[in-house]
C-alpha angles and dihedrals in degrees: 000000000000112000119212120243117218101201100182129159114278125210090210087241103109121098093228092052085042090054094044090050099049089043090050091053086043101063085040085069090049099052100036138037116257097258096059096039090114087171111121124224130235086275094041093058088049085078108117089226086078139041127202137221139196136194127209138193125203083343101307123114107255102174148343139218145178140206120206115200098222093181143316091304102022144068134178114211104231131190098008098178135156123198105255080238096068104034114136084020091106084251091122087041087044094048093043093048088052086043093052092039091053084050101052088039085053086055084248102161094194142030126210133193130167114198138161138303103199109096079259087081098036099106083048093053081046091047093052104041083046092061093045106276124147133198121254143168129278108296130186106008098336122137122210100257130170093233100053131067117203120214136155137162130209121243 
């Protein structure tokens, strides 16, 4: 049976968002050295330049995203997560197709990411390139690093 996914704005407030996030972060520090961990914090994501969404499932949190306004034309898509609960379950399809859509609707005429490189981010390269996204090169104040992929799409 296909459950339905809810995918409605969060306030970073609630103690299951909080958790993902921190955990996200977490596992960023695992895979990657320090210098090329790129993930935002709860704080981080409280920056008006972005605005966060989560998506929830029979009432429990199944994933969590962010866009980031990088300027008049552009946005950078910040914190994708799902719970490791949910994965395979379209939660990360069903949060980056929000995400594109609230940028399109925005104006917005490109999207950017920048995601690992280890086997632990392979499903979200495919995810993205599934969805039409491209490599490129580093964009805003990225750095070529061994450990990030750069990709972005235009709208």
């Amino acid at each position: 049976m296909q459950r339905t996914i809810e995918i409605r704005t969060d306030d970073l407030s609630g103690d299951a968002t909080r958790r993902l996030i921190a955990s996200h972060l977490a596992g960023m520090h695992d895979t990657s050295p320090a210098e090329s961990v790129h993930a935002l914090d709860v704080d981080a994501l409280r920056h008006p330049s972005l605005s966060v969404w989560s998506a929830w499932i029979d009432g429990e949190l199944a994933g969590v995203g962010a866009l980031k306004a990088l300027d008049s034309d552009r946005g950078e898509i910040k914190s994708m997560r799902v719970d490791d609960r949910f994965r395979g379950t379209g939660v990360g399809r069903a949060m980056l197709r929000h995400i594109i859509d609230e940028a399109r609707l925005r104006g917005l005429s490109s999207l950017w990411l920048e995601t690992g490189t280890t086997e632990d981010f392979a499903p979200a390269q495919r995810l993205y390139a599934s969805e039409g996204f491209a490599l490129c090169g580093p964009f805003e104040d990225y750095a070529l690093d061994p450990f990030s992929v750069f990709m972005t799409r235009a709208l």
